[in-house]
Amino acid sequence: MIRRGFQVAARLGHHRGLLGDPLILIFPAQFSRFLPEKTDLKDDALPDASWCLDMLSLDQEFLEKTKSSGWIKLPSFKGKTQPNGAVSGPCPPFSGCDTAHLSPDKGDCRIFTRCIQVEGQGFEYVIFFQPSKKKSVCLFQPGPYLEGPPGFTHGGSLAAMMDETFSKTAFLAGEGLFTLSFNIRFKNLIPMSSLVVMDIEVEKIEDQKLYMSCIAHSRDQQFTPTHPSLAGVFLQLQLEEESPQ
Amino acid sequence: MIRRGFQVAARLGHHRGLLGDPLILIFPAQFSRFLPEKTDLKDDALPDASWCLDMLSLDQEFLEKTKSSGWIKLPSFKGKTQPNGAVSGPCPPFSGCDTAHLSPDKGDCRIFTRCIQVEGQGFEYVIFFQPSKKKSVCLFQPGPYLEGPPGFTHGGSLAAMMDETFSKTAFLAGEGLFTLSFNIRFKNLIPMSSLVVMDIEVEKIEDQKLYMSCIAHSRDQQFTPTHPSLAGVFLQLQLEEESPQ
C-alpha cells in the first residue's frame, strides 16, 4: 500500500522540523518500516542465540497464532531509512538535519530501537499485531547496554520500546502517525536480559486521536514493571490512496 | 559520599527485581555515576568533533558559570557498572539478571544513554546542575542512530534522555532515586543531530516525592519539541551516612 507523502505533509502544518520546513516525503518510508512487506533486508525480529527460553517459546506461540488466529508478525529492520521508502543508505539530507559537521562516513541512520548491533546487548524484541482486535504484543528482552541502576534496565529504554510499539500499533490500527503524548508509572525495576511482555490495545479512536494503553508484565504475569495505566495518544490521519500512474 | 546500600535496600520492599530479591548493593554504584567524583575513567560529557557549534558554545557558557555561579558540570561514563561502585567490569551477577544464555564476552554493561560509542551517532549530551536552585540543564544532540521518523529523532530517545536527566537531578537535589512516573506531550519533531536544550527543575518536594518539570527547546527558544508540562516524580529516600570503619 503506497500513500501520498505530499498530501500528508500538507495536513501537518503544526508538525514541522526545526527550521519550519514541512515534513515532505517522509511518510512512504514510515509505512515501509511498519508494514510486513517483502524486502531483501534482514528481519531483526527473528530469534538469535541471545533470546532466553521464555522469549523463544512465546515467540513460537505467537507464530502459531499467525497461522490460525489472524495475528501478524511485524518485521523490523536495523536500519538506514531513506525518503524514497527504502530502508538502506545514508542519512537523508533534510534541511533541518544539521549533519554538516559530521564526517561523511558517520551519516548513516538506524531506527533507535535497532541501534545496537551486537546480539543480546541492546533491544531484542518482536512485535505481533492482531488487526481485528486492534492490539499488539511486544516481547522485549532488554540487554546490558540498556542499563539504568546497575544490573537493571534503564526506564528510558522501556519508554522507547513502548513508544515504538505504540507507534506501530497506532499506524496499523488506525493510521495514527505521531505520538502526541505518553506517560509511564513505574512499579518495579526490570533485571537486564529478562523478558518483558507488553500488551498494547487501542482503547478508543475519537476526534482523530487514538487512545492506547499498555500493560507490561513478566510471562507468568506475577511481575509488573509498570502500573497498567500507561497511555499513548496518536494523531490519526485519514490518508488517501495513491492513484495508479 | 558513601552510603549504606543495605540500609537502602531494606526500605525498598516494593522495589524488587523479577525474582523478588531485594535490591542489595546497587546504590553505591548509583551514587558514583551521579556525583562529580574524581575517577580515572574517561568523561564522555566532553566536547568531541561531532558537537555542533551551538552545543559547543552553550557548553562553554555553562562551564563559565561553574566558575562564578555555582553550577556543577556532571561527568558521564559510558560504562560498565559494578556493585562495588566502580564503573568498569562485567555485568554484575544479580540473581534476577538472566544472562546465563549469553556468552561470557557479551556480559558487559553500559549506561543506556552511553550505549553507542561512535562519536556523534548516538546520545551526545552534557548535564549541568545548579544545587541552590535545584535545577539542571541538559544539552542534547541526538545522532542518526536514534532515528524515529526518517530524518528525525525517535520520541523514545528524547524520553530516555529526559529520564536520565530527571534521575540525576532528583538524586542531587533531594536524594530521589527511582522514577515513579513521567509523561511527555510532544509538539514538534526533532531533526536528528540538532541541539535540544532541556531545562529541568524540581517544582516541589512533598511526602518523600520530588515533582519535576522539563521544558525542551532549541537554543533560541523558538522551537519547542514538547509542551512544557512534562513531569517526573521521584521517590525520595533519606539515606544515612556510612559510619567510619
mmCIF file of C-alpha atoms in Angstrom, chain B residues 3-238:
data_model
loop_
_atom_site.group_PDB
_atom_site.id
_atom_site.type_symbol
_atom_site.label_atom_id
_atom_site.label_comp_id
_atom_site.label_asym_id
_atom_site.label_seq_id
_atom_site.Cartn_x
_atom_site.Cartn_y
_atom_site.Cartn_z
ATOM 1 C CA ARG B 3 26.034 5.405 51.727
ATOM 2 C CA ARG B 4 24.800 2.125 53.057
ATOM 3 C CA GLY B 5 23.339 0.064 50.259
ATOM 4 C CA PHE B 6 21.890 -2.474 52.639
ATOM 5 C CA GLN B 7 20.041 0.154 54.636
ATOM 6 C CA VAL B 8 18.511 1.470 51.461
ATOM 7 C CA ALA B 9 17.526 -1.963 50.257
ATOM 8 C CA ALA B 10 15.678 -2.644 53.492
ATOM 9 C CA ARG B 11 13.390 0.295 52.812
ATOM 10 C CA LEU B 12 12.577 -0.719 49.295
ATOM 11 C CA GLY B 13 10.384 -3.739 49.749
ATOM 12 C CA HIS B 14 8.163 -2.750 46.852
ATOM 13 C CA HIS B 15 11.088 -2.101 44.521
ATOM 14 C CA ARG B 16 12.248 -5.591 43.797
ATOM 15 C CA GLY B 17 13.672 -7.452 40.885
ATOM 16 C CA LEU B 18 11.911 -10.025 38.796
ATOM 17 C CA LEU B 19 12.624 -12.833 41.224
ATOM 18 C CA GLY B 20 11.678 -10.852 44.298
ATOM 19 C CA ASP B 21 15.204 -10.284 45.583
ATOM 20 C CA PRO B 22 15.871 -7.054 47.458
ATOM 21 C CA LEU B 23 17.975 -4.501 45.599
ATOM 22 C CA ILE B 24 21.037 -5.045 47.725
ATOM 23 C CA LEU B 25 24.378 -3.443 46.898
ATOM 24 C CA ILE B 26 23.359 -1.406 43.903
ATOM 25 C CA PHE B 27 23.241 2.034 45.445
ATOM 26 C CA PRO B 28 26.884 2.896 45.935
ATOM 27 C CA ALA B 29 27.363 2.424 42.192
ATOM 28 C CA GLN B 30 24.325 4.603 41.559
ATOM 29 C CA PHE B 31 25.913 7.393 43.551
ATOM 30 C CA SER B 32 29.281 7.048 41.882
ATOM 31 C CA ARG B 33 27.780 7.687 38.492
ATOM 32 C CA PHE B 34 25.726 10.661 39.667
ATOM 33 C CA LEU B 35 28.307 12.545 41.635
ATOM 34 C CA PRO B 36 31.196 14.524 40.185
ATOM 35 C CA GLU B 37 33.838 12.492 41.987
ATOM 36 C CA LYS B 38 37.365 12.026 40.766
ATOM 37 C CA THR B 39 37.962 8.982 38.618
ATOM 38 C CA ASP B 40 40.441 7.742 36.050
ATOM 39 C CA LEU B 41 37.629 6.875 33.643
ATOM 40 C CA LYS B 42 37.102 8.960 30.552
ATOM 41 C CA ASP B 43 34.362 11.538 30.961
ATOM 42 C CA ASP B 44 32.096 11.289 27.916
ATOM 43 C CA ALA B 45 30.411 14.590 28.618
ATOM 44 C CA LEU B 46 33.283 16.434 26.963
ATOM 45 C CA PRO B 47 33.181 18.095 23.537
ATOM 46 C CA ASP B 48 34.152 15.982 20.528
ATOM 47 C CA ALA B 49 34.260 16.549 16.785
ATOM 48 C CA SER B 50 30.577 15.694 16.415
ATOM 49 C CA TRP B 51 29.257 18.545 18.564
ATOM 50 C CA CYS B 52 27.570 21.313 16.592
ATOM 51 C CA LEU B 53 28.613 24.925 17.078
ATOM 52 C CA ASP B 54 25.573 25.788 19.213
ATOM 53 C CA MET B 55 26.328 22.905 21.554
ATOM 54 C CA LEU B 56 29.991 23.887 21.819
ATOM 55 C CA SER B 57 29.260 27.495 22.642
ATOM 56 C CA LEU B 58 26.485 26.718 25.144
ATOM 57 C CA ASP B 59 28.774 24.171 26.809
ATOM 58 C CA GLN B 60 31.383 26.919 27.115
ATOM 59 C CA GLU B 61 28.794 29.318 28.576
ATOM 60 C CA PHE B 62 27.856 26.844 31.293
ATOM 61 C CA LEU B 63 31.483 25.976 32.003
ATOM 62 C CA GLU B 64 31.992 29.679 32.745
ATOM 63 C CA LYS B 65 29.017 29.504 35.123
ATOM 64 C CA THR B 66 30.709 26.678 37.029
ATOM 65 C CA LYS B 67 33.413 29.186 37.945
ATOM 66 C CA SER B 68 31.142 32.013 39.021
ATOM 67 C CA SER B 69 27.512 30.983 39.554
ATOM 68 C CA GLY B 70 27.599 27.742 41.487
ATOM 69 C CA TRP B 71 26.766 25.449 38.577
ATOM 70 C CA ILE B 72 28.328 21.968 38.521
ATOM 71 C CA LYS B 73 29.181 20.027 35.392
ATOM 72 C CA LEU B 74 28.205 16.387 35.843
ATOM 73 C CA PRO B 75 30.587 13.777 34.440
ATOM 74 C CA SER B 76 29.215 10.853 32.467
ATOM 75 C CA PHE B 77 30.748 7.464 31.795
ATOM 76 C CA LYS B 78 29.981 5.021 29.038
ATOM 77 C CA GLY B 79 30.135 2.199 31.061
ATOM 78 C CA LYS B 80 30.044 -0.906 32.860
ATOM 79 C CA THR B 81 28.860 -0.530 36.394
ATOM 80 C CA GLN B 82 29.770 -2.844 39.211
ATOM 81 C CA PRO B 83 28.065 -3.274 42.550
ATOM 82 C CA ASN B 84 31.175 -2.110 44.384
ATOM 83 C CA GLY B 85 30.776 1.351 42.956
ATOM 84 C CA ALA B 86 33.378 1.108 40.233
ATOM 85 C CA VAL B 87 32.278 1.930 36.724
ATOM 86 C CA SER B 88 34.047 -0.826 34.811
ATOM 87 C CA GLY B 89 33.913 -4.608 34.534
ATOM 88 C CA PRO B 90 31.396 -7.239 33.560
ATOM 89 C CA CYS B 91 27.672 -7.218 34.176
ATOM 90 C CA PRO B 92 27.066 -7.859 37.898
ATOM 91 C CA PRO B 93 25.689 -11.311 38.672
ATOM 92 C CA PHE B 94 22.389 -10.230 40.175
ATOM 93 C CA SER B 95 20.136 -13.130 40.901
ATOM 94 C CA GLY B 96 17.426 -11.555 38.813
ATOM 95 C CA CYS B 97 19.755 -10.983 35.878
ATOM 96 C CA ASP B 98 19.026 -13.698 33.373
ATOM 97 C CA THR B 99 22.278 -13.666 31.416
ATOM 98 C CA ALA B 100 23.135 -17.364 31.622
ATOM 99 C CA HIS B 101 22.233 -17.782 27.972
ATOM 100 C CA LEU B 102 24.626 -15.023 26.896
ATOM 101 C CA SER B 103 28.222 -15.860 26.053
ATOM 102 C CA PRO B 104 30.761 -14.520 28.592
ATOM 103 C CA ASP B 105 32.155 -11.865 26.261
ATOM 104 C CA LYS B 106 28.699 -10.369 25.913
ATOM 105 C CA GLY B 107 28.224 -9.741 29.611
ATOM 106 C CA ASP B 108 29.444 -6.141 29.796
ATOM 107 C CA CYS B 109 27.081 -3.364 30.788
ATOM 108 C CA ARG B 110 26.706 0.211 29.637
ATOM 109 C CA ILE B 111 24.626 3.109 30.870
ATOM 110 C CA PHE B 112 21.822 3.238 28.291
ATOM 111 C CA THR B 113 22.414 6.846 27.288
ATOM 112 C CA ARG B 114 26.082 5.985 26.604
ATOM 113 C CA CYS B 115 25.381 2.742 24.750
ATOM 114 C CA ILE B 116 26.607 3.959 21.343
ATOM 115 C CA GLN B 117 30.337 4.527 21.179
ATOM 116 C CA VAL B 118 30.727 6.152 17.771
ATOM 117 C CA GLU B 119 31.084 9.903 18.187
ATOM 118 C CA GLY B 120 28.011 11.812 17.093
ATOM 119 C CA GLN B 121 25.878 8.792 16.219
ATOM 120 C CA GLY B 122 24.009 8.298 19.467
ATOM 121 C CA PHE B 123 23.381 10.349 22.607
ATOM 122 C CA GLU B 124 25.739 13.331 22.699
ATOM 123 C CA TYR B 125 24.994 15.272 25.862
ATOM 124 C CA VAL B 126 26.269 17.131 28.859
ATOM 125 C CA ILE B 127 24.344 17.985 32.029
ATOM 126 C CA PHE B 128 24.938 20.958 34.318
ATOM 127 C CA PHE B 129 23.345 21.171 37.768
ATOM 128 C CA GLN B 130 22.650 24.205 39.949
ATOM 129 C CA PRO B 131 22.320 22.962 43.587
ATOM 130 C CA SER B 132 20.920 26.099 45.201
ATOM 131 C CA LYS B 133 18.099 26.386 42.653
ATOM 132 C CA LYS B 134 17.553 22.637 42.338
ATOM 133 C CA LYS B 135 17.626 22.745 38.578
ATOM 134 C CA SER B 136 19.584 21.273 35.671
ATOM 135 C CA VAL B 137 20.269 21.998 32.046
ATOM 136 C CA CYS B 138 20.954 19.187 29.595
ATOM 137 C CA LEU B 139 22.473 19.963 26.198
ATOM 138 C CA PHE B 140 21.415 17.051 23.990
ATOM 139 C CA GLN B 141 22.390 16.384 20.391
ATOM 140 C CA PRO B 142 20.640 13.197 19.184
ATOM 141 C CA GLY B 143 22.557 11.383 16.444
ATOM 142 C CA PRO B 144 21.454 9.338 13.421
ATOM 143 C CA TYR B 145 21.319 6.070 15.383
ATOM 144 C CA LEU B 146 18.394 7.493 17.383
ATOM 145 C CA GLU B 147 16.102 7.726 14.394
ATOM 146 C CA GLY B 148 12.310 7.561 14.562
ATOM 147 C CA PRO B 149 10.523 9.053 11.533
ATOM 148 C CA PRO B 150 13.151 9.218 8.781
ATOM 149 C CA GLY B 151 15.450 12.176 9.374
ATOM 150 C CA PHE B 152 14.001 12.854 12.815
ATOM 151 C CA THR B 153 14.715 11.721 16.335
ATOM 152 C CA HIS B 154 12.784 8.856 17.934
ATOM 153 C CA GLY B 155 10.442 10.070 20.670
ATOM 154 C CA GLY B 156 11.745 7.279 22.869
ATOM 155 C CA SER B 157 15.279 8.659 22.750
ATOM 156 C CA LEU B 158 14.051 12.031 23.992
ATOM 157 C CA ALA B 159 12.178 10.199 26.761
ATOM 158 C CA ALA B 160 15.357 8.310 27.678
ATOM 159 C CA MET B 161 17.439 11.491 27.796
ATOM 160 C CA MET B 162 14.818 13.174 29.965
ATOM 161 C CA ASP B 163 14.645 10.224 32.332
ATOM 162 C CA GLU B 164 18.426 10.243 32.700
ATOM 163 C CA THR B 165 18.499 13.985 33.418
ATOM 164 C CA PHE B 166 15.494 13.737 35.754
ATOM 165 C CA SER B 167 17.182 10.948 37.702
ATOM 166 C CA LYS B 168 20.485 12.772 38.141
ATOM 167 C CA THR B 169 18.712 15.976 39.152
ATOM 168 C CA ALA B 170 16.381 14.145 41.536
ATOM 169 C CA PHE B 171 19.253 12.473 43.309
ATOM 170 C CA LEU B 172 21.414 15.556 43.619
ATOM 171 C CA ALA B 173 18.552 17.874 44.556
ATOM 172 C CA GLY B 174 16.896 15.661 47.140
ATOM 173 C CA GLU B 175 18.089 12.050 47.118
ATOM 174 C CA GLY B 176 15.341 10.979 44.770
ATOM 175 C CA LEU B 177 16.353 7.585 43.476
ATOM 176 C CA PHE B 178 13.614 5.990 41.408
ATOM 177 C CA THR B 179 11.465 7.331 38.636
ATOM 178 C CA LEU B 180 7.890 6.746 39.743
ATOM 179 C CA SER B 181 6.310 8.291 36.682
ATOM 180 C CA PHE B 182 6.840 10.627 33.829
ATOM 181 C CA ASN B 183 4.812 11.934 30.968
ATOM 182 C CA ILE B 184 5.671 13.654 27.731
ATOM 183 C CA ARG B 185 3.457 15.687 25.441
ATOM 184 C CA PHE B 186 5.159 16.031 22.076
ATOM 185 C CA LYS B 187 4.758 19.142 19.992
ATOM 186 C CA ASN B 188 7.299 19.041 17.148
ATOM 187 C CA LEU B 189 9.633 16.520 15.637
ATOM 188 C CA ILE B 190 13.339 16.972 16.320
ATOM 189 C CA PRO B 191 15.650 16.818 13.288
ATOM 190 C CA MET B 192 18.487 14.462 14.001
ATOM 191 C CA SER B 193 21.812 15.973 15.064
ATOM 192 C CA SER B 194 20.190 19.278 16.008
ATOM 193 C CA LEU B 195 20.585 20.683 19.513
ATOM 194 C CA VAL B 196 17.889 20.284 22.170
ATOM 195 C CA VAL B 197 18.223 22.226 25.414
ATOM 196 C CA MET B 198 16.322 20.740 28.344
ATOM 197 C CA ASP B 199 15.611 22.886 31.425
ATOM 198 C CA ILE B 200 14.675 20.688 34.360
ATOM 199 C CA GLU B 201 13.509 21.976 37.717
ATOM 200 C CA VAL B 202 12.346 20.486 40.983
ATOM 201 C CA GLU B 203 8.916 22.045 41.455
ATOM 202 C CA LYS B 204 8.232 20.712 44.937
ATOM 203 C CA ILE B 205 9.254 18.037 47.403
ATOM 204 C CA GLU B 206 6.325 16.530 49.278
ATOM 205 C CA ASP B 207 5.632 13.215 51.037
ATOM 206 C CA GLN B 208 9.032 11.843 50.066
ATOM 207 C CA LYS B 209 8.416 12.615 46.423
ATOM 208 C CA LEU B 210 10.111 15.088 44.119
ATOM 209 C CA TYR B 211 7.908 16.667 41.463
ATOM 210 C CA MET B 212 9.891 17.882 38.493
ATOM 211 C CA SER B 213 9.239 19.658 35.237
ATOM 212 C CA CYS B 214 11.105 19.814 31.964
ATOM 213 C CA ILE B 215 10.953 22.295 29.147
ATOM 214 C CA ALA B 216 12.724 21.244 25.962
ATOM 215 C CA HIS B 217 13.601 23.891 23.391
ATOM 216 C CA SER B 218 16.093 24.979 20.771
ATOM 217 C CA ARG B 219 18.854 27.355 21.752
ATOM 218 C CA ASP B 220 16.903 30.417 20.653
ATOM 219 C CA GLN B 221 13.741 29.052 22.336
ATOM 220 C CA GLN B 222 11.800 29.474 19.076
ATOM 221 C CA PHE B 223 11.381 25.730 18.661
ATOM 222 C CA THR B 224 9.873 23.506 21.352
ATOM 223 C CA PRO B 225 9.725 19.758 20.685
ATOM 224 C CA THR B 226 7.462 19.178 23.680
ATOM 225 C CA HIS B 227 4.832 21.029 25.646
ATOM 226 C CA PRO B 228 6.206 22.403 28.901
ATOM 227 C CA SER B 229 4.084 20.230 31.123
ATOM 228 C CA LEU B 230 6.468 17.310 31.397
ATOM 229 C CA ALA B 231 6.757 15.953 34.892
ATOM 230 C CA GLY B 232 8.937 13.383 36.542
ATOM 231 C CA VAL B 233 8.189 12.137 40.001
ATOM 232 C CA PHE B 234 10.957 10.564 42.011
ATOM 233 C CA LEU B 235 10.819 8.629 45.237
ATOM 234 C CA GLN B 236 12.917 10.414 47.828
ATOM 235 C CA LEU B 237 14.953 8.419 50.327
ATOM 236 C CA GLN B 238 16.504 9.878 53.437
#
